[in-house]
Amino acid sequence: MAMEFGGAFDALADDDTWMDAAEVAAGYIGPMAVANVAEGATQFDVPNEAYGLLGIYAGEKMGRRMVSVGSGVYTIDALGQRFGLKNRVTSIGGA
């Protein structure tokens, strides 16, 4: 048991873990930022999911798999909002 717990702390102290987490966060935040800038500068209403797919494509072109993962999470989040899944999940257990 102590070995498993120690392994978890090793992952927390590992620089590569934090670099991966930062890339995933950038992949998630990137499409959001592009959507905010693009929607303010143009008259087009592009679905948020399209920005996430663009982020996945950009991450793969850059060879940054974790950026693609973050953009994939953004795409799934946007789809969840579109179909009301996110509201249903957040209301579980609520009054």
Short mmCIF file of N, CA and C in Angstrom, two decimals:
data_model
loop_
_atom_site.label_atom_id
_atom_site.label_comp_id
_atom_site.label_asym_id
_atom_site.label_seq_id
_atom_site.Cartn_x
_atom_site.Cartn_y
_atom_site.Cartn_z
N MET A 1 0.82 -1.18 0.00
CA MET A 1 0.00 0.00 0.00
C MET A 1 0.87 1.25 0.00
N ALA A 2 1.95 1.23 0.76
CA ALA A 2 2.82 2.40 0.84
C ALA A 2 3.49 2.66 -0.51
N MET A 3 3.79 1.62 -1.25
CA MET A 3 4.42 1.78 -2.56
C MET A 3 3.47 2.47 -3.53
N GLU A 4 2.18 2.12 -3.51
CA GLU A 4 1.20 2.75 -4.39
C GLU A 4 1.05 4.22 -4.05
N PHE A 5 0.99 4.53 -2.77
CA PHE A 5 0.84 5.91 -2.33
C PHE A 5 2.06 6.73 -2.70
N GLY A 6 3.24 6.13 -2.54
CA GLY A 6 4.47 6.82 -2.92
C GLY A 6 4.54 7.06 -4.42
N GLY A 7 4.04 6.12 -5.20
CA GLY A 7 4.01 6.28 -6.65
C GLY A 7 3.14 7.44 -7.07
N ALA A 8 2.05 7.65 -6.34
CA ALA A 8 1.17 8.78 -6.64
C ALA A 8 1.89 10.10 -6.40
N PHE A 9 2.65 10.17 -5.33
CA PHE A 9 3.42 11.39 -5.05
C PHE A 9 4.52 11.60 -6.08
N ASP A 10 5.10 10.50 -6.56
CA ASP A 10 6.11 10.62 -7.61
C ASP A 10 5.50 11.25 -8.86
N ALA A 11 4.27 10.86 -9.21
CA ALA A 11 3.59 11.44 -10.38
C ALA A 11 3.34 12.93 -10.17
N LEU A 12 3.00 13.31 -8.94
CA LEU A 12 2.77 14.73 -8.66
C LEU A 12 4.04 15.56 -8.76
N ALA A 13 5.15 14.95 -8.46
CA ALA A 13 6.42 15.66 -8.50
C ALA A 13 7.08 15.60 -9.88
N ASP A 14 6.52 14.82 -10.78
CA ASP A 14 7.11 14.64 -12.11
C ASP A 14 6.81 15.84 -13.01
N ASP A 15 7.86 16.45 -13.56
CA ASP A 15 7.70 17.60 -14.45
C ASP A 15 6.88 17.25 -15.69
N ASP A 16 7.07 16.04 -16.22
CA ASP A 16 6.34 15.64 -17.42
C ASP A 16 4.84 15.60 -17.19
N THR A 17 4.42 15.21 -16.00
CA THR A 17 2.99 15.21 -15.68
C THR A 17 2.43 16.61 -15.77
N TRP A 18 3.15 17.57 -15.23
CA TRP A 18 2.67 18.95 -15.25
C TRP A 18 2.74 19.56 -16.64
N MET A 19 3.71 19.17 -17.43
CA MET A 19 3.78 19.64 -18.82
C MET A 19 2.59 19.10 -19.62
N ASP A 20 2.26 17.83 -19.41
CA ASP A 20 1.09 17.25 -20.07
C ASP A 20 -0.19 17.98 -19.64
N ALA A 21 -0.31 18.23 -18.35
CA ALA A 21 -1.49 18.93 -17.84
C ALA A 21 -1.59 20.34 -18.43
N ALA A 22 -0.45 21.02 -18.56
CA ALA A 22 -0.45 22.37 -19.14
C ALA A 22 -0.85 22.34 -20.61
N GLU A 23 -0.40 21.33 -21.33
CA GLU A 23 -0.78 21.20 -22.74
C GLU A 23 -2.26 20.89 -22.89
N VAL A 24 -2.80 20.03 -22.02
CA VAL A 24 -4.23 19.73 -22.06
C VAL A 24 -5.03 21.00 -21.76
N ALA A 25 -4.59 21.76 -20.77
CA ALA A 25 -5.27 23.02 -20.44
C ALA A 25 -5.21 23.99 -21.61
N ALA A 26 -4.07 24.09 -22.27
CA ALA A 26 -3.95 24.97 -23.43
C ALA A 26 -4.86 24.51 -24.56
N GLY A 27 -4.96 23.21 -24.74
CA GLY A 27 -5.85 22.66 -25.76
C GLY A 27 -7.31 22.93 -25.46
N TYR A 28 -7.66 23.01 -24.19
CA TYR A 28 -9.04 23.31 -23.79
C TYR A 28 -9.33 24.80 -23.89
N ILE A 29 -8.39 25.62 -23.44
CA ILE A 29 -8.60 27.07 -23.40
C ILE A 29 -8.44 27.69 -24.79
N GLY A 30 -7.58 27.13 -25.63
CA GLY A 30 -7.32 27.68 -26.95
C GLY A 30 -8.57 27.84 -27.80
N PRO A 31 -9.37 26.79 -28.00
CA PRO A 31 -10.58 26.94 -28.80
C PRO A 31 -11.56 27.97 -28.21
N MET A 32 -11.61 28.04 -26.90
CA MET A 32 -12.48 29.01 -26.24
C MET A 32 -12.03 30.43 -26.58
N ALA A 33 -10.74 30.68 -26.53
CA ALA A 33 -10.21 32.00 -26.83
C ALA A 33 -10.42 32.35 -28.30
N VAL A 34 -10.17 31.39 -29.18
CA VAL A 34 -10.37 31.64 -30.61
C VAL A 34 -11.84 31.92 -30.90
N ALA A 35 -12.74 31.18 -30.26
CA ALA A 35 -14.18 31.40 -30.44
C ALA A 35 -14.57 32.81 -29.99
N ASN A 36 -14.06 33.24 -28.86
CA ASN A 36 -14.40 34.57 -28.35
C ASN A 36 -13.90 35.68 -29.27
N VAL A 37 -12.69 35.52 -29.79
CA VAL A 37 -12.13 36.53 -30.69
C VAL A 37 -12.87 36.51 -32.04
N ALA A 38 -13.07 35.31 -32.59
CA ALA A 38 -13.70 35.19 -33.91
C ALA A 38 -15.15 35.69 -33.89
N GLU A 39 -15.89 35.35 -32.86
CA GLU A 39 -17.29 35.77 -32.80
C GLU A 39 -17.43 37.27 -32.59
N GLY A 40 -16.45 37.88 -31.96
CA GLY A 40 -16.49 39.32 -31.78
C GLY A 40 -16.07 40.08 -33.03
N ALA A 41 -15.28 39.43 -33.88
CA ALA A 41 -14.74 40.11 -35.06
C ALA A 41 -15.52 39.82 -36.34
N THR A 42 -16.38 38.82 -36.33
CA THR A 42 -17.13 38.45 -37.53
C THR A 42 -18.61 38.41 -37.23
N GLN A 43 -19.39 38.28 -38.29
CA GLN A 43 -20.84 38.17 -38.14
C GLN A 43 -21.31 36.72 -38.19
N PHE A 44 -20.39 35.80 -38.35
CA PHE A 44 -20.73 34.38 -38.46
C PHE A 44 -20.94 33.76 -37.09
N ASP A 45 -21.89 32.87 -37.01
CA ASP A 45 -22.14 32.13 -35.78
C ASP A 45 -21.71 30.69 -36.01
N VAL A 46 -20.48 30.40 -35.68
CA VAL A 46 -19.91 29.07 -35.85
C VAL A 46 -20.14 28.27 -34.57
N PRO A 47 -20.60 27.03 -34.67
CA PRO A 47 -20.79 26.22 -33.46
C PRO A 47 -19.48 26.06 -32.70
N ASN A 48 -19.56 26.08 -31.39
CA ASN A 48 -18.36 25.95 -30.56
C ASN A 48 -17.62 24.65 -30.81
N GLU A 49 -18.35 23.62 -31.18
CA GLU A 49 -17.73 22.33 -31.45
C GLU A 49 -16.71 22.43 -32.58
N ALA A 50 -16.98 23.30 -33.55
CA ALA A 50 -16.06 23.48 -34.68
C ALA A 50 -14.72 24.02 -34.21
N TYR A 51 -14.74 24.91 -33.24
CA TYR A 51 -13.48 25.44 -32.70
C TYR A 51 -12.69 24.33 -32.00
N GLY A 52 -13.40 23.45 -31.31
CA GLY A 52 -12.73 22.32 -30.67
C GLY A 52 -12.10 21.38 -31.69
N LEU A 53 -12.82 21.12 -32.78
CA LEU A 53 -12.27 20.27 -33.83
C LEU A 53 -11.06 20.92 -34.49
N LEU A 54 -11.11 22.23 -34.65
CA LEU A 54 -9.96 22.96 -35.18
C LEU A 54 -8.76 22.83 -34.24
N GLY A 55 -9.02 22.87 -32.94
CA GLY A 55 -7.95 22.69 -31.96
C GLY A 55 -7.34 21.30 -32.02
N ILE A 56 -8.18 20.29 -32.22
CA ILE A 56 -7.66 18.92 -32.36
C ILE A 56 -6.75 18.84 -33.58
N TYR A 57 -7.22 19.41 -34.68
CA TYR A 57 -6.43 19.40 -35.92
C TYR A 57 -5.10 20.13 -35.71
N ALA A 58 -5.16 21.31 -35.10
CA ALA A 58 -3.94 22.09 -34.88
C ALA A 58 -2.97 21.35 -33.97
N GLY A 59 -3.48 20.73 -32.92
CA GLY A 59 -2.62 19.97 -32.02
C GLY A 59 -1.92 18.82 -32.73
N GLU A 60 -2.65 18.12 -33.60
CA GLU A 60 -2.04 17.01 -34.34
C GLU A 60 -1.01 17.52 -35.34
N LYS A 61 -1.29 18.64 -36.00
CA LYS A 61 -0.33 19.21 -36.95
C LYS A 61 0.95 19.66 -36.25
N MET A 62 0.82 20.14 -35.01
CA MET A 62 1.99 20.58 -34.24
C MET A 62 2.72 19.41 -33.59
N GLY A 63 2.12 18.22 -33.63
CA GLY A 63 2.71 17.07 -32.96
C GLY A 63 2.53 17.11 -31.46
N ARG A 64 1.51 17.80 -31.00
CA ARG A 64 1.24 17.94 -29.56
C ARG A 64 -0.05 17.20 -29.22
N ARG A 65 0.10 15.94 -28.91
CA ARG A 65 -1.05 15.07 -28.64
C ARG A 65 -1.89 15.58 -27.48
N MET A 66 -1.26 16.08 -26.43
CA MET A 66 -2.01 16.55 -25.27
C MET A 66 -2.85 17.79 -25.59
N VAL A 67 -2.39 18.63 -26.51
CA VAL A 67 -3.19 19.76 -26.96
C VAL A 67 -4.45 19.24 -27.66
N SER A 68 -4.29 18.22 -28.47
CA SER A 68 -5.44 17.60 -29.13
C SER A 68 -6.41 17.02 -28.12
N VAL A 69 -5.89 16.40 -27.08
CA VAL A 69 -6.75 15.84 -26.03
C VAL A 69 -7.55 16.96 -25.36
N GLY A 70 -6.90 18.06 -25.02
CA GLY A 70 -7.60 19.18 -24.41
C GLY A 70 -8.67 19.75 -25.31
N SER A 71 -8.39 19.86 -26.60
CA SER A 71 -9.38 20.35 -27.55
C SER A 71 -10.52 19.35 -27.71
N GLY A 72 -10.21 18.07 -27.58
CA GLY A 72 -11.26 17.05 -27.60
C GLY A 72 -12.18 17.19 -26.40
N VAL A 73 -11.61 17.47 -25.25
CA VAL A 73 -12.42 17.70 -24.05
C VAL A 73 -13.32 18.92 -24.25
N TYR A 74 -12.76 19.98 -24.87
CA TYR A 74 -13.56 21.18 -25.15
C TYR A 74 -14.73 20.83 -26.08
N THR A 75 -14.47 20.02 -27.11
CA THR A 75 -15.51 19.62 -28.05
C THR A 75 -16.61 18.84 -27.34
N ILE A 76 -16.22 17.91 -26.50
CA ILE A 76 -17.21 17.11 -25.75
C ILE A 76 -17.99 18.00 -24.80
N ASP A 77 -17.33 18.95 -24.16
CA ASP A 77 -18.01 19.88 -23.26
C ASP A 77 -19.02 20.73 -24.04
N ALA A 78 -18.63 21.21 -25.22
CA ALA A 78 -19.54 22.02 -26.04
C ALA A 78 -20.75 21.20 -26.49
N LEU A 79 -20.52 19.96 -26.86
CA LEU A 79 -21.64 19.08 -27.24
C LEU A 79 -22.56 18.82 -26.05
N GLY A 80 -21.95 18.63 -24.88
CA GLY A 80 -22.75 18.42 -23.67
C GLY A 80 -23.62 19.62 -23.35
N GLN A 81 -23.11 20.81 -23.57
CA GLN A 81 -23.90 22.02 -23.36
C GLN A 81 -25.02 22.12 -24.39
N ARG A 82 -24.72 21.80 -25.65
CA ARG A 82 -25.69 21.91 -26.72
C ARG A 82 -26.91 21.00 -26.47
N PHE A 83 -26.66 19.80 -26.00
CA PHE A 83 -27.73 18.84 -25.81
C PHE A 83 -28.26 18.80 -24.38
N GLY A 84 -27.85 19.73 -23.55
CA GLY A 84 -28.36 19.83 -22.19
C GLY A 84 -27.82 18.80 -21.22
N LEU A 85 -26.84 18.02 -21.65
CA LEU A 85 -26.27 16.99 -20.79
C LEU A 85 -25.56 17.59 -19.60
N LYS A 86 -24.85 18.69 -19.83
CA LYS A 86 -24.10 19.30 -18.74
C LYS A 86 -25.03 19.78 -17.63
N ASN A 87 -26.16 20.36 -17.98
CA ASN A 87 -27.12 20.80 -16.96
C ASN A 87 -27.71 19.64 -16.20
N ARG A 88 -28.00 18.55 -16.91
CA ARG A 88 -28.55 17.37 -16.23
C ARG A 88 -27.55 16.76 -15.25
N VAL A 89 -26.28 16.73 -15.66
CA VAL A 89 -25.26 16.14 -14.79
C VAL A 89 -25.03 17.02 -13.57
N THR A 90 -24.98 18.33 -13.76
CA THR A 90 -24.74 19.21 -12.63
C THR A 90 -25.93 19.28 -11.68
N SER A 91 -27.12 18.89 -12.14
CA SER A 91 -28.28 18.94 -11.26
C SER A 91 -28.53 17.62 -10.54
N ILE A 92 -27.71 16.62 -10.79
CA ILE A 92 -27.88 15.34 -10.08
C ILE A 92 -27.66 15.56 -8.60
N GLY A 93 -28.58 15.11 -7.83
CA GLY A 93 -28.47 15.22 -6.38
C GLY A 93 -28.92 16.57 -5.85
N GLY A 94 -29.25 17.48 -6.75
CA GLY A 94 -29.71 18.80 -6.32
C GLY A 94 -31.20 18.78 -6.01
N ALA A 95 -31.62 19.81 -5.35
CA ALA A 95 -33.03 19.88 -4.97
C ALA A 95 -33.89 20.36 -6.11
#
